[in-house]
Backbone as XML, in Angstrom:
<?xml version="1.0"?>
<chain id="A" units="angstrom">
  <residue number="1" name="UNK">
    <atom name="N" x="-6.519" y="1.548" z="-23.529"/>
    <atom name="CA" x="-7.165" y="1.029" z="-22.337"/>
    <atom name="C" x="-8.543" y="0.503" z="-22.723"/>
  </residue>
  <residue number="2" name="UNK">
    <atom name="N" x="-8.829" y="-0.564" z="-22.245"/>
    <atom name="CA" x="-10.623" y="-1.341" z="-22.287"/>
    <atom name="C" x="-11.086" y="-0.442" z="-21.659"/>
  </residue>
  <residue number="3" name="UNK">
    <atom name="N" x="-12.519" y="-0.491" z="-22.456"/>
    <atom name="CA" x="-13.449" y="-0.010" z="-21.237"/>
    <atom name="C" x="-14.229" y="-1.185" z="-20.931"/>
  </residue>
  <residue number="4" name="UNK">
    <atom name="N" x="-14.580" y="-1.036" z="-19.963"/>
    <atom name="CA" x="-15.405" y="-2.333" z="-19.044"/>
    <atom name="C" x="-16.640" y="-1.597" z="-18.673"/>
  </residue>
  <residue number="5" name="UNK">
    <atom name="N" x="-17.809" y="-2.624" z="-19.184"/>
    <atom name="CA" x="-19.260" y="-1.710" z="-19.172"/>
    <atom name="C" x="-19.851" y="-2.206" z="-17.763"/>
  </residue>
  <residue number="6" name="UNK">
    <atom name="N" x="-20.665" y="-1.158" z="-17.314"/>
    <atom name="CA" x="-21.383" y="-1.224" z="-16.019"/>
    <atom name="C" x="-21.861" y="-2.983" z="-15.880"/>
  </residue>
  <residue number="7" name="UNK">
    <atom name="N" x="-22.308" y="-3.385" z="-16.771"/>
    <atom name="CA" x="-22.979" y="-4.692" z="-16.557"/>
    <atom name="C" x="-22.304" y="-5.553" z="-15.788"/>
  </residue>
  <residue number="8" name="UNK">
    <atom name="N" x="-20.948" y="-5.935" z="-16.836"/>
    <atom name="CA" x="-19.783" y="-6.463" z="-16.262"/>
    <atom name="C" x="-19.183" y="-6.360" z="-15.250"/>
  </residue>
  <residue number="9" name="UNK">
    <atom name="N" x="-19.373" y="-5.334" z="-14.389"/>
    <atom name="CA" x="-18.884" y="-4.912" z="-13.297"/>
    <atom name="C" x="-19.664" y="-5.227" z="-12.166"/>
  </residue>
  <residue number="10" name="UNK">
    <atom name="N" x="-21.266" y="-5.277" z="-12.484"/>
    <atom name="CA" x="-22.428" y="-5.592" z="-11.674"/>
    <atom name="C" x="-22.124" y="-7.056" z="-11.729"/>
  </residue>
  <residue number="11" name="UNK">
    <atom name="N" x="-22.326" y="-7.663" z="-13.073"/>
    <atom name="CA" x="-22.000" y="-9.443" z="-12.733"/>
    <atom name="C" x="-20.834" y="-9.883" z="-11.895"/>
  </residue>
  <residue number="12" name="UNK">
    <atom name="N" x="-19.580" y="-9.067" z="-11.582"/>
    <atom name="CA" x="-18.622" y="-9.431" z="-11.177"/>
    <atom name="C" x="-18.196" y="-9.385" z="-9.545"/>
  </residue>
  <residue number="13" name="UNK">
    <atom name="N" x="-19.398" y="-8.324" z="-9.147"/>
    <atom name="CA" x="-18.897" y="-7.727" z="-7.921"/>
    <atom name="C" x="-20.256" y="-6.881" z="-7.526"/>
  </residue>
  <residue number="14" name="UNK">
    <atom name="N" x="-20.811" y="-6.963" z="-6.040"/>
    <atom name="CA" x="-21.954" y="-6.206" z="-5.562"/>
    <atom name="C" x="-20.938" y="-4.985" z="-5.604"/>
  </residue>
  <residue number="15" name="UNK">
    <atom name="N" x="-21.680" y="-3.490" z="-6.120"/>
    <atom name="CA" x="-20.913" y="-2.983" z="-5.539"/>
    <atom name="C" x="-22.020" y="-1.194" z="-5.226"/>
  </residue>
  <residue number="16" name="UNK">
    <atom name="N" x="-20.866" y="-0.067" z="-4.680"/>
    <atom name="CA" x="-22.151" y="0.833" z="-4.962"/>
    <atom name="C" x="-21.322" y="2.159" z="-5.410"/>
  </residue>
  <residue number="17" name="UNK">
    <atom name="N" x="-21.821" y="2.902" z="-6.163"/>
    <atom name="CA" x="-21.463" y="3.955" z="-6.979"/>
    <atom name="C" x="-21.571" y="5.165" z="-5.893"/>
  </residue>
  <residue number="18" name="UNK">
    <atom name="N" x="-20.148" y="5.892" z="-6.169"/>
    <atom name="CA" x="-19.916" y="7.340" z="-5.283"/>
    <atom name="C" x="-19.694" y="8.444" z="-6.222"/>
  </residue>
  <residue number="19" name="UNK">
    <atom name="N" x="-20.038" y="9.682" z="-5.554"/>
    <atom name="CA" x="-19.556" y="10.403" z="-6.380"/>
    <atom name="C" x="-18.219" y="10.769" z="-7.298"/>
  </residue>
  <residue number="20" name="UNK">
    <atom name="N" x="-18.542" y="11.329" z="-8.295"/>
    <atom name="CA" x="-17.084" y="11.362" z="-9.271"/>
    <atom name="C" x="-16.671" y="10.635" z="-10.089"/>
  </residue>
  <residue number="21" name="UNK">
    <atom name="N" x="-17.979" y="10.029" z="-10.432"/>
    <atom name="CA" x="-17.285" y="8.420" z="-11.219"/>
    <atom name="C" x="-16.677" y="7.373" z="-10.351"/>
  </residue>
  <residue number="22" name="UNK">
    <atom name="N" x="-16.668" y="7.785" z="-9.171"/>
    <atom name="CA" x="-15.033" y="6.332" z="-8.650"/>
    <atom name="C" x="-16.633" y="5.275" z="-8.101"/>
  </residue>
  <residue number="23" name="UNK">
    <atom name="N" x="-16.221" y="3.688" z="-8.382"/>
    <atom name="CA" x="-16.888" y="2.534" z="-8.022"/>
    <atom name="C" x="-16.168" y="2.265" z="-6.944"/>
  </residue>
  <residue number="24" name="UNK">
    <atom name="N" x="-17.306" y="1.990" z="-5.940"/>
    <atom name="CA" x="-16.693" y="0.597" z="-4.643"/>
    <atom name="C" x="-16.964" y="-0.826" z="-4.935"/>
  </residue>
  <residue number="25" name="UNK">
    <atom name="N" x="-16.086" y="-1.437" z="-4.856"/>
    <atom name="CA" x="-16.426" y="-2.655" z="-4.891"/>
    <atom name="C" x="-16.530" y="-3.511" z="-3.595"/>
  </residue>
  <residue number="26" name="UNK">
    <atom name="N" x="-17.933" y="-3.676" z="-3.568"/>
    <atom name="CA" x="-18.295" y="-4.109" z="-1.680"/>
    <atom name="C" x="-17.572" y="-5.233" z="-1.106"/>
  </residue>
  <residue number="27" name="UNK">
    <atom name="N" x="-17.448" y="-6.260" z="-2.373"/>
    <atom name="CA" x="-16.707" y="-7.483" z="-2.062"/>
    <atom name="C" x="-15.313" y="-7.299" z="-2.400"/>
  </residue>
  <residue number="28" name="UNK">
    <atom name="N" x="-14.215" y="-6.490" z="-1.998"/>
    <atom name="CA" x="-13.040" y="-6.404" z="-2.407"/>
    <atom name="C" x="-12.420" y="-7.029" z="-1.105"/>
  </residue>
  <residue number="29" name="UNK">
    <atom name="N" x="-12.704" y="-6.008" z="0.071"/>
    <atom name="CA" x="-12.329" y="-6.094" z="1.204"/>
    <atom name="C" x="-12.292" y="-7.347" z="1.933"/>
  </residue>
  <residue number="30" name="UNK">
    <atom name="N" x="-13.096" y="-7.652" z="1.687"/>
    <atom name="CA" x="-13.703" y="-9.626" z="2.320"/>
    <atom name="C" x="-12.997" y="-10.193" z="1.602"/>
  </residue>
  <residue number="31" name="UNK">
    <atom name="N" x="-12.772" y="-10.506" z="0.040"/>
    <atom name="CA" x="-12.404" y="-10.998" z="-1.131"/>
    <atom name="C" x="-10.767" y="-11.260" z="-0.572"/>
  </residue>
  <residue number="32" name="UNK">
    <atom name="N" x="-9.958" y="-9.813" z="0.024"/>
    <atom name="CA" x="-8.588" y="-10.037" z="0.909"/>
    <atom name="C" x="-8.522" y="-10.533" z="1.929"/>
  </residue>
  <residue number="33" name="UNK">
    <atom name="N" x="-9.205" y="-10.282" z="2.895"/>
    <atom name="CA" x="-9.103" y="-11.152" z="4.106"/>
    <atom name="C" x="-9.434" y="-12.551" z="3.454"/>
  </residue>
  <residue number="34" name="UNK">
    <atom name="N" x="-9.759" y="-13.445" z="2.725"/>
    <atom name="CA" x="-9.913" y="-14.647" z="2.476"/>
    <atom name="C" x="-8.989" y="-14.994" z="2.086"/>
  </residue>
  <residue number="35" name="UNK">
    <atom name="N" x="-8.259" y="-14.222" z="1.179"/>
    <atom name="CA" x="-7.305" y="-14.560" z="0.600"/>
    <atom name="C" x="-6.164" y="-14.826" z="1.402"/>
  </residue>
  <residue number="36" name="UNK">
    <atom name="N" x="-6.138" y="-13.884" z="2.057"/>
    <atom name="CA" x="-4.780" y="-13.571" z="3.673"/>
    <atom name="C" x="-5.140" y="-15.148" z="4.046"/>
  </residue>
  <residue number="37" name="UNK">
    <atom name="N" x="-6.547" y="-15.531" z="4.647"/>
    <atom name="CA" x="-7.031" y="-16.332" z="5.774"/>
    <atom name="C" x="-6.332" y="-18.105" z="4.714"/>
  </residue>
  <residue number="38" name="UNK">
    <atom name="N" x="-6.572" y="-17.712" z="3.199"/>
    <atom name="CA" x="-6.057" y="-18.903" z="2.800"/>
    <atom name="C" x="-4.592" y="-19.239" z="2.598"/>
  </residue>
  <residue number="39" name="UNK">
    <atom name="N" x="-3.955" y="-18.080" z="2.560"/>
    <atom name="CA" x="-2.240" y="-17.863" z="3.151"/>
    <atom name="C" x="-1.685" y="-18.647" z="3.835"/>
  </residue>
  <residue number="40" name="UNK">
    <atom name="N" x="-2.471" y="-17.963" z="4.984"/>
    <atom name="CA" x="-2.220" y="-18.632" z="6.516"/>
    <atom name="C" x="-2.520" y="-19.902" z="6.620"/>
  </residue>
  <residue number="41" name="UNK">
    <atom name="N" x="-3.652" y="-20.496" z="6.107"/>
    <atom name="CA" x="-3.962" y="-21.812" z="6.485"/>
    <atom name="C" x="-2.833" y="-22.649" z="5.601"/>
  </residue>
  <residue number="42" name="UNK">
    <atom name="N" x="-2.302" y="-22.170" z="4.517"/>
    <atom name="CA" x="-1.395" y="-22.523" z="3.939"/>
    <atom name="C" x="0.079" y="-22.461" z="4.477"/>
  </residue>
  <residue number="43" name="UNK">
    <atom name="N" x="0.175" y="-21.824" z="5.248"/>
    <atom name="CA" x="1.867" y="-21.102" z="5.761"/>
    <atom name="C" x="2.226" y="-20.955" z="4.504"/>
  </residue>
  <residue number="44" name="UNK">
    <atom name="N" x="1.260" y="-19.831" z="3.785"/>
    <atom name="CA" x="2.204" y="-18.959" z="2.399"/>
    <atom name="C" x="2.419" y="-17.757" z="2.816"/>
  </residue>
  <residue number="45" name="UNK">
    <atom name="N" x="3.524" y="-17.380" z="2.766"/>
    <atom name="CA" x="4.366" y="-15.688" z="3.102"/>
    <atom name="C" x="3.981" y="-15.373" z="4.298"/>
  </residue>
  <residue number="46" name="UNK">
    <atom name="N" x="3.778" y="-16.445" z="5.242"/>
    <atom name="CA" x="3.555" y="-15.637" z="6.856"/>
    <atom name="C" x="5.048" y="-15.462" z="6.938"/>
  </residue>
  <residue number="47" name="UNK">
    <atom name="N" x="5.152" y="-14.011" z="7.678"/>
    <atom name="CA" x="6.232" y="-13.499" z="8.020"/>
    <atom name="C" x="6.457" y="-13.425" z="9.301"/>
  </residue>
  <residue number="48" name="UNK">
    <atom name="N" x="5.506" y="-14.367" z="10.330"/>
    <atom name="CA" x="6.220" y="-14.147" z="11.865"/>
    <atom name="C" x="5.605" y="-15.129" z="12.857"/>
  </residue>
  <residue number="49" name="UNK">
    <atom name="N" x="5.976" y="-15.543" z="13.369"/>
    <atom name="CA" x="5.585" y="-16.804" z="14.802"/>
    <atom name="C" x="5.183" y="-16.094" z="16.077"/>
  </residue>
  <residue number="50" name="UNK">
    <atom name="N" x="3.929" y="-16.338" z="16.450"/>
    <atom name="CA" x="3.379" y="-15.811" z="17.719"/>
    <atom name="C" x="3.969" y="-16.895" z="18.647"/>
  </residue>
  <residue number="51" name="UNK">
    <atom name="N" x="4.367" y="-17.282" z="19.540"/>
    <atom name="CA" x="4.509" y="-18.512" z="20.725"/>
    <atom name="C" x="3.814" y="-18.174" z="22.223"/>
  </residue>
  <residue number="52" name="UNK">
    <atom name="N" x="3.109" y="-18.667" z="22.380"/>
    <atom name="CA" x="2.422" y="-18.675" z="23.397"/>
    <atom name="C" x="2.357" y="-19.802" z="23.999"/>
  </residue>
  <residue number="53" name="UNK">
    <atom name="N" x="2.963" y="-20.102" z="25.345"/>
    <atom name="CA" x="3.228" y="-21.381" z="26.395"/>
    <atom name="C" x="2.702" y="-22.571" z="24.984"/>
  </residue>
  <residue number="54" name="UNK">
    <atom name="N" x="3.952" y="-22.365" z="24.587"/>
    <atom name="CA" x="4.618" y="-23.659" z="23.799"/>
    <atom name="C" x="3.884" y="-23.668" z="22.275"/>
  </residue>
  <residue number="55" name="UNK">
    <atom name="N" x="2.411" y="-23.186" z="22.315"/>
    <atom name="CA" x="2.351" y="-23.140" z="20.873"/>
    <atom name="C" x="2.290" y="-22.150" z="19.760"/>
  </residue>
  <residue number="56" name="UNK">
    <atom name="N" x="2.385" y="-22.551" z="18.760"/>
    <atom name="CA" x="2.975" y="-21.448" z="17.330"/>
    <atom name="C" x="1.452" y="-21.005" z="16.795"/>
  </residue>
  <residue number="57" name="UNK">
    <atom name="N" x="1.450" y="-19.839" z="16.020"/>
    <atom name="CA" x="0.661" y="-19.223" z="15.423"/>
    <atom name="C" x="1.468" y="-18.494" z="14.130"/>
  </residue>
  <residue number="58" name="UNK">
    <atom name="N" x="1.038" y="-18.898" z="13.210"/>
    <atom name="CA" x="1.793" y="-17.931" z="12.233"/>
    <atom name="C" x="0.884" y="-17.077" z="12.085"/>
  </residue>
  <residue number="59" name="UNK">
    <atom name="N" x="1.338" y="-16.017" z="10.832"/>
    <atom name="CA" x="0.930" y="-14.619" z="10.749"/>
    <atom name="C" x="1.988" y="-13.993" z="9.476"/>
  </residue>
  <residue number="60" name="UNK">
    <atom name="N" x="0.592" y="-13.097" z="9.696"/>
    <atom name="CA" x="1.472" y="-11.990" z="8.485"/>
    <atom name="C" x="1.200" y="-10.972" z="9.125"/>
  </residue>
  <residue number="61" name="UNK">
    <atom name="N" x="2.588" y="-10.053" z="9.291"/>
    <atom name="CA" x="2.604" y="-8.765" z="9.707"/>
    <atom name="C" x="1.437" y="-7.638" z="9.789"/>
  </residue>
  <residue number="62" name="UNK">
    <atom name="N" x="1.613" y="-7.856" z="8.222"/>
    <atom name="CA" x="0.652" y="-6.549" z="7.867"/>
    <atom name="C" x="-0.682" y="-6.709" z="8.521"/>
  </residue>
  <residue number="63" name="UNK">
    <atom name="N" x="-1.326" y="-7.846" z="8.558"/>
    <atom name="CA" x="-2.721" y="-8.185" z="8.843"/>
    <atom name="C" x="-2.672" y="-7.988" z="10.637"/>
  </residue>
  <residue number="64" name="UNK">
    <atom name="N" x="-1.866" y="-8.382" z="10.988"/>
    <atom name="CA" x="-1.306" y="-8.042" z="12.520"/>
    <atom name="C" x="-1.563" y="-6.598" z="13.175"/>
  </residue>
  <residue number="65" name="UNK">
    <atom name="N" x="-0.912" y="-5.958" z="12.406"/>
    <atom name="CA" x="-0.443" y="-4.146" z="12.537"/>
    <atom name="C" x="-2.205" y="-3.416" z="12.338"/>
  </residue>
  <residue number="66" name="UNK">
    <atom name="N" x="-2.562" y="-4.484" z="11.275"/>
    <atom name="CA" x="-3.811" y="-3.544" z="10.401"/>
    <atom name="C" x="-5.140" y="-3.866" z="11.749"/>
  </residue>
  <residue number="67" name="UNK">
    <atom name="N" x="-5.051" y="-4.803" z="12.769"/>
    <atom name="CA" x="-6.254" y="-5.248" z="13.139"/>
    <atom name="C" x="-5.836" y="-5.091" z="15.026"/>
  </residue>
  <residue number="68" name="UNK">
    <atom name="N" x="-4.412" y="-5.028" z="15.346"/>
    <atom name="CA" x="-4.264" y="-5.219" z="16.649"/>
    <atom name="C" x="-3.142" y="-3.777" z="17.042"/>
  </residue>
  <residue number="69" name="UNK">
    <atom name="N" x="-3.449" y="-3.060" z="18.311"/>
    <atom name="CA" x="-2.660" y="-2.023" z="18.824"/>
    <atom name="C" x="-1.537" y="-2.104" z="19.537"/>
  </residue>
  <residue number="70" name="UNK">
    <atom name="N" x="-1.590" y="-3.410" z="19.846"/>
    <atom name="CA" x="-0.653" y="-4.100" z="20.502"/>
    <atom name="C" x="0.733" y="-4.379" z="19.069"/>
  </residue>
  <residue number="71" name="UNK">
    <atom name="N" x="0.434" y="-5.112" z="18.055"/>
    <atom name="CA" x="0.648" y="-5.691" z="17.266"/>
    <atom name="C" x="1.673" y="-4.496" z="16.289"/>
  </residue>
  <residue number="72" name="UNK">
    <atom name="N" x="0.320" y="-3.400" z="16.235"/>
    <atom name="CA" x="1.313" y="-2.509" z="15.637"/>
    <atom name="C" x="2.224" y="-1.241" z="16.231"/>
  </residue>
  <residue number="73" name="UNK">
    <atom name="N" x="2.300" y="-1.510" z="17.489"/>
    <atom name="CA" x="3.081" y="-0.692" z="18.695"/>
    <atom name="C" x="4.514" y="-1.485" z="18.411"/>
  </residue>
  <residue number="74" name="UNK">
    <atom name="N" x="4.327" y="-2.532" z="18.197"/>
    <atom name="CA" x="6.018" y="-3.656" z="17.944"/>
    <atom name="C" x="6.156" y="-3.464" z="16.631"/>
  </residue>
  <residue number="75" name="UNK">
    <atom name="N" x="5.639" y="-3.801" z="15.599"/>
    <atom name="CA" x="6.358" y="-3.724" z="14.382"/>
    <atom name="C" x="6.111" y="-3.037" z="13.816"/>
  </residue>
  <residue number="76" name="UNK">
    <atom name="N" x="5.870" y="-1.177" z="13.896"/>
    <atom name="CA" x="6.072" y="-0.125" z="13.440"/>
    <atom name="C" x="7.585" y="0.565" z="14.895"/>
  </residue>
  <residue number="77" name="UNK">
    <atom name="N" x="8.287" y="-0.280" z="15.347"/>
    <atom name="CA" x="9.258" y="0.030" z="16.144"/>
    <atom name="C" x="10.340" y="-0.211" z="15.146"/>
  </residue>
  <residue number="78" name="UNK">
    <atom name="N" x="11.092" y="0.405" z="15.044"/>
    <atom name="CA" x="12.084" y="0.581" z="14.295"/>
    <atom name="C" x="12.923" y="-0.753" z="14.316"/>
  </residue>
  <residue number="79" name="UNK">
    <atom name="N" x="12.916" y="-0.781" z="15.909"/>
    <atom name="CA" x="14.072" y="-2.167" z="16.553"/>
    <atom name="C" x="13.524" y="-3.429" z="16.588"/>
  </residue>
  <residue number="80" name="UNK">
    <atom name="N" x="11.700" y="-3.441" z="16.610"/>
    <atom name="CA" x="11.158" y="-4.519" z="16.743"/>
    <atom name="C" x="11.100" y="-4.872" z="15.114"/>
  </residue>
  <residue number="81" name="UNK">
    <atom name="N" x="10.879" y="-3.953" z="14.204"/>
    <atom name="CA" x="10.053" y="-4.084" z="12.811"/>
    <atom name="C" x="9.936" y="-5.340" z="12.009"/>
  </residue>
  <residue number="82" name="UNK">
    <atom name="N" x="11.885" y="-6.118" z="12.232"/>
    <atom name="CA" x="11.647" y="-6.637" z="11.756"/>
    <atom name="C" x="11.992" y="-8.520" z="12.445"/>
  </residue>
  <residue number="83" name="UNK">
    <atom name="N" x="11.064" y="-8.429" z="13.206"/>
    <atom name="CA" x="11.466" y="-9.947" z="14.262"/>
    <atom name="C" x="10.559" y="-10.684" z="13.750"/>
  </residue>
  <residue number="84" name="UNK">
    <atom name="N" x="10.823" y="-12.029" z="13.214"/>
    <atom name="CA" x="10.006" y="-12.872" z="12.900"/>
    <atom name="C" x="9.633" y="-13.732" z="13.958"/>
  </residue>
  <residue number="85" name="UNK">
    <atom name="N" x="9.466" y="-13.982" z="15.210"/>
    <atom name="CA" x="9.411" y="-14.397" z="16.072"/>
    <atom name="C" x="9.023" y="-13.474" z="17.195"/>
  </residue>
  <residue number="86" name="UNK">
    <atom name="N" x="7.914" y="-13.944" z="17.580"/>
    <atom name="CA" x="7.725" y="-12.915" z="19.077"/>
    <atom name="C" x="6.881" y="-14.476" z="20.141"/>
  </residue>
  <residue number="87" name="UNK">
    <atom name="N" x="7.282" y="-13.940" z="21.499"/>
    <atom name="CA" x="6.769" y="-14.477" z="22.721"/>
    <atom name="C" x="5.881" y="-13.826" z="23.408"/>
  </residue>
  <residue number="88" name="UNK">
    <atom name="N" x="4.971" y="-14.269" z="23.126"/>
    <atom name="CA" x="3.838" y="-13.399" z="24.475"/>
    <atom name="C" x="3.893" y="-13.640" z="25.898"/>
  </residue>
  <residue number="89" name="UNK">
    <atom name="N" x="3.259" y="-13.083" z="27.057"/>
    <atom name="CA" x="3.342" y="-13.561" z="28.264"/>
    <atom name="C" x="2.278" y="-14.863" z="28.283"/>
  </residue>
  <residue number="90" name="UNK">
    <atom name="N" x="3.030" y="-15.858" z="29.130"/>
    <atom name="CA" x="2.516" y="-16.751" z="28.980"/>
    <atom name="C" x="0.981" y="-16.669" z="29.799"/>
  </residue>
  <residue number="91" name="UNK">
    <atom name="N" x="0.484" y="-15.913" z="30.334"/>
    <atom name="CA" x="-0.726" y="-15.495" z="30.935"/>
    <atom name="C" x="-1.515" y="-15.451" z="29.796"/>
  </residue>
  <residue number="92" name="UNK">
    <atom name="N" x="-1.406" y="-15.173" z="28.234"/>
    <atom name="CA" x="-2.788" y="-15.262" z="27.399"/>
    <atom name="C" x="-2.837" y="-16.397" z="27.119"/>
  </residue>
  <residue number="93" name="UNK">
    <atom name="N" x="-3.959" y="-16.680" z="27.096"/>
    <atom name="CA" x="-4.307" y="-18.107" z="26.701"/>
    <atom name="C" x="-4.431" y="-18.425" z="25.427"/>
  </residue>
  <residue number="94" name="UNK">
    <atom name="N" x="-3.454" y="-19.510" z="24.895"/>
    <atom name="CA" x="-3.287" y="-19.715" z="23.479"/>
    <atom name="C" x="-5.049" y="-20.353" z="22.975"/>
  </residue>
  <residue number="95" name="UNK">
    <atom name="N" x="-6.006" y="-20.657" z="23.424"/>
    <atom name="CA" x="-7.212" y="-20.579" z="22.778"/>
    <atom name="C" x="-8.074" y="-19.314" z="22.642"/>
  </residue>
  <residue number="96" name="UNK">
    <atom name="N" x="-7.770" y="-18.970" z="23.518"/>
    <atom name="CA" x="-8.489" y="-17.566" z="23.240"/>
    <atom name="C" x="-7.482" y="-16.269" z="22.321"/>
  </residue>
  <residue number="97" name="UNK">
    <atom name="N" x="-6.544" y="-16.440" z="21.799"/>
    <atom name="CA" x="-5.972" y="-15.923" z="20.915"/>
    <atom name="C" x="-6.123" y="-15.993" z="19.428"/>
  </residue>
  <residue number="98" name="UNK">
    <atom name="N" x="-6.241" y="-17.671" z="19.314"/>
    <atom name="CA" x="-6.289" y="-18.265" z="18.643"/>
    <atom name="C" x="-7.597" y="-18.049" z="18.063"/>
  </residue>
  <residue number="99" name="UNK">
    <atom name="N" x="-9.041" y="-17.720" z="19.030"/>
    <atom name="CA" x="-9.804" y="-17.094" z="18.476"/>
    <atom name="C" x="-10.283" y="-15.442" z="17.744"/>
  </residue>
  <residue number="100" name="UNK">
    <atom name="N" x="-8.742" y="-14.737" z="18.429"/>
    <atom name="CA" x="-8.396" y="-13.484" z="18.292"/>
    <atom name="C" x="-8.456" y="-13.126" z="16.760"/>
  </residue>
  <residue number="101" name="UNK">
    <atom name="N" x="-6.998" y="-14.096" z="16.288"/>
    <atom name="CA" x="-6.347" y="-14.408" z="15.309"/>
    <atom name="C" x="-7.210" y="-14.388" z="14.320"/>
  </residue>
  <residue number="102" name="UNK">
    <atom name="N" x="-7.951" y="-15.557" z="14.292"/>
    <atom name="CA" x="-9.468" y="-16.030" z="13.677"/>
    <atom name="C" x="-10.196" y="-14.949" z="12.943"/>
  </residue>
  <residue number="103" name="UNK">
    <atom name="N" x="-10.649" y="-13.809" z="13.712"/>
    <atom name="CA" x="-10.953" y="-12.469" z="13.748"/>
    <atom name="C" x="-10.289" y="-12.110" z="12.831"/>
  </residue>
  <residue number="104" name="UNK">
    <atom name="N" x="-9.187" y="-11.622" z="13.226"/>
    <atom name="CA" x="-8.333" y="-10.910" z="12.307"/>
    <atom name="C" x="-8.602" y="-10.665" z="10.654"/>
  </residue>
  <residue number="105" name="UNK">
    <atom name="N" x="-8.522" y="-11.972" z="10.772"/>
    <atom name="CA" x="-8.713" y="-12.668" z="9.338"/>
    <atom name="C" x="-9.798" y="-12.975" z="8.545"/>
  </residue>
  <residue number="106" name="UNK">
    <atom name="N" x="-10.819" y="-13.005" z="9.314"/>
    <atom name="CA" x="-11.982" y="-13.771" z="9.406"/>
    <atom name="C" x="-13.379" y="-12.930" z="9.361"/>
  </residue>
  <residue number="107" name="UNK">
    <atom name="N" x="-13.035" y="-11.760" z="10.184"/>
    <atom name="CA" x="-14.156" y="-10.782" z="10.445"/>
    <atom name="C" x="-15.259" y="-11.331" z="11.478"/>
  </residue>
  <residue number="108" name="UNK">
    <atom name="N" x="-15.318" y="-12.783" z="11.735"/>
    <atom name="CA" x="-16.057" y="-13.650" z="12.005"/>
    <atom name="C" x="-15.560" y="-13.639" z="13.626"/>
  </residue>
  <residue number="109" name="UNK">
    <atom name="N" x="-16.204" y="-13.751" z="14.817"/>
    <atom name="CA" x="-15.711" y="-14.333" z="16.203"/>
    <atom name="C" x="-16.449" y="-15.561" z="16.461"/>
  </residue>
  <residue number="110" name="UNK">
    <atom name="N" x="-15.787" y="-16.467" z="16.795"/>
    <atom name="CA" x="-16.396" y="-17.460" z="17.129"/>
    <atom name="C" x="-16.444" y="-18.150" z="18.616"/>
  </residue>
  <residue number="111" name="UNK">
    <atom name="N" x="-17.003" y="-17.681" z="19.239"/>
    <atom name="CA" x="-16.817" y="-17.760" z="21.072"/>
    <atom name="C" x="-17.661" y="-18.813" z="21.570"/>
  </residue>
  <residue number="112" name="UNK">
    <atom name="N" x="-16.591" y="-19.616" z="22.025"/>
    <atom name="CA" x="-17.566" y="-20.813" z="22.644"/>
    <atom name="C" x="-17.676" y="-20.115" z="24.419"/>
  </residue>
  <residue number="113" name="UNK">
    <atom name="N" x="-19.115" y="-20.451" z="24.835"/>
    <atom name="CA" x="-19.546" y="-20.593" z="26.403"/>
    <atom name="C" x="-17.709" y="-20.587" z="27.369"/>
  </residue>
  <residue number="114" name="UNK">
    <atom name="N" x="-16.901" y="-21.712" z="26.816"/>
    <atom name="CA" x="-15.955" y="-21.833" z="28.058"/>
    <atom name="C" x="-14.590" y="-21.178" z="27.470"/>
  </residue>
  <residue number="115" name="UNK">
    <atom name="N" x="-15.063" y="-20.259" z="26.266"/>
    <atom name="CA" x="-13.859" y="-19.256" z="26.256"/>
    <atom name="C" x="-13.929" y="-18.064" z="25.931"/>
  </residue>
  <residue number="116" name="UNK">
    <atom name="N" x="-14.852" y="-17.409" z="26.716"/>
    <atom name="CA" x="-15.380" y="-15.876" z="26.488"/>
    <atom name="C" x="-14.449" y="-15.457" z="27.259"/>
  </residue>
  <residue number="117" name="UNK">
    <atom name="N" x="-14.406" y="-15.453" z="28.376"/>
    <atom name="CA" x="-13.253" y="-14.604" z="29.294"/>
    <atom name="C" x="-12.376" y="-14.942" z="29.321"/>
  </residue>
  <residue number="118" name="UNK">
    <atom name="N" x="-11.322" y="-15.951" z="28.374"/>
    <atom name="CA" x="-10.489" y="-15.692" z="27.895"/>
    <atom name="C" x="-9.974" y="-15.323" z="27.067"/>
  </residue>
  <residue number="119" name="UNK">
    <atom name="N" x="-11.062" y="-15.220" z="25.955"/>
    <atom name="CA" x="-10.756" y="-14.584" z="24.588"/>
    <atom name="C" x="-10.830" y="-12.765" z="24.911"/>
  </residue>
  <residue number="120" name="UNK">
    <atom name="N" x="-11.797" y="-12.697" z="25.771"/>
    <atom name="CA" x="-11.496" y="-10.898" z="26.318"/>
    <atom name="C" x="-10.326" y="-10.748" z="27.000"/>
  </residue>
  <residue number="121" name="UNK">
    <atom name="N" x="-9.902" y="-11.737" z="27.739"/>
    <atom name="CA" x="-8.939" y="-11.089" z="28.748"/>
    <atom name="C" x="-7.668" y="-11.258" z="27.945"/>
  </residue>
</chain>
């Protein structure tokens, strides 16, 4: 096995030291959601279609389950687990989801003035 010296690890990654020897690496976490977020913008390995009054959202499960209660109430269901396709009620508003989504992925909200109360509701 290499060993990889502290330096290298500092040039590579902010990170901060815990007890026991084990390293965090601060930028790991962000480093995945980008990666997910460039997936998606790609339609690489999304595994499921949101439809909301007529339009599509892809997605990946996991990122779904990991960020929404809703999300992972259906596909930790045995019967739902594995539907690549779901319909929402057409009452959410596909922009304010769409800024949901965003989130998800993003960490980032981006709320314009004329879609705050729909992105809450």
């Amino acid at each position: 096995m290499h060993e990889v010296s502290r330096k290298v690890l500092q040039d590579s990654d902010i990170m901060a030291s815990l007890a026991n020897g084990c390293i965090q690496f601060t930028r790991h976490a962000g480093d995945v959601l980008l990666n997910f977020n460039r997936l998606r913008s790609r339609n690489i390995l999304t595994d499921v279609t949101i439809q909301i009054d007529g339009q599509r959202f892809c997605a990946h499960r996991t990122v779904l389950v990991a960020c929404s209660g809703l999300f992972y109430s259906i596909f930790t269901d045995p019967l739902k687990s594995n539907l690549s396709a779901i319909s929402l009620d057409p009452k959410v508003d596909p922009d304010g989801f769409a800024i949901l989504l965003d989130f998800m992925y993003t960490s980032t909200l981006t709320l314009k003035d004329s879609l705050v109360l729909v992105t809450m509701n």
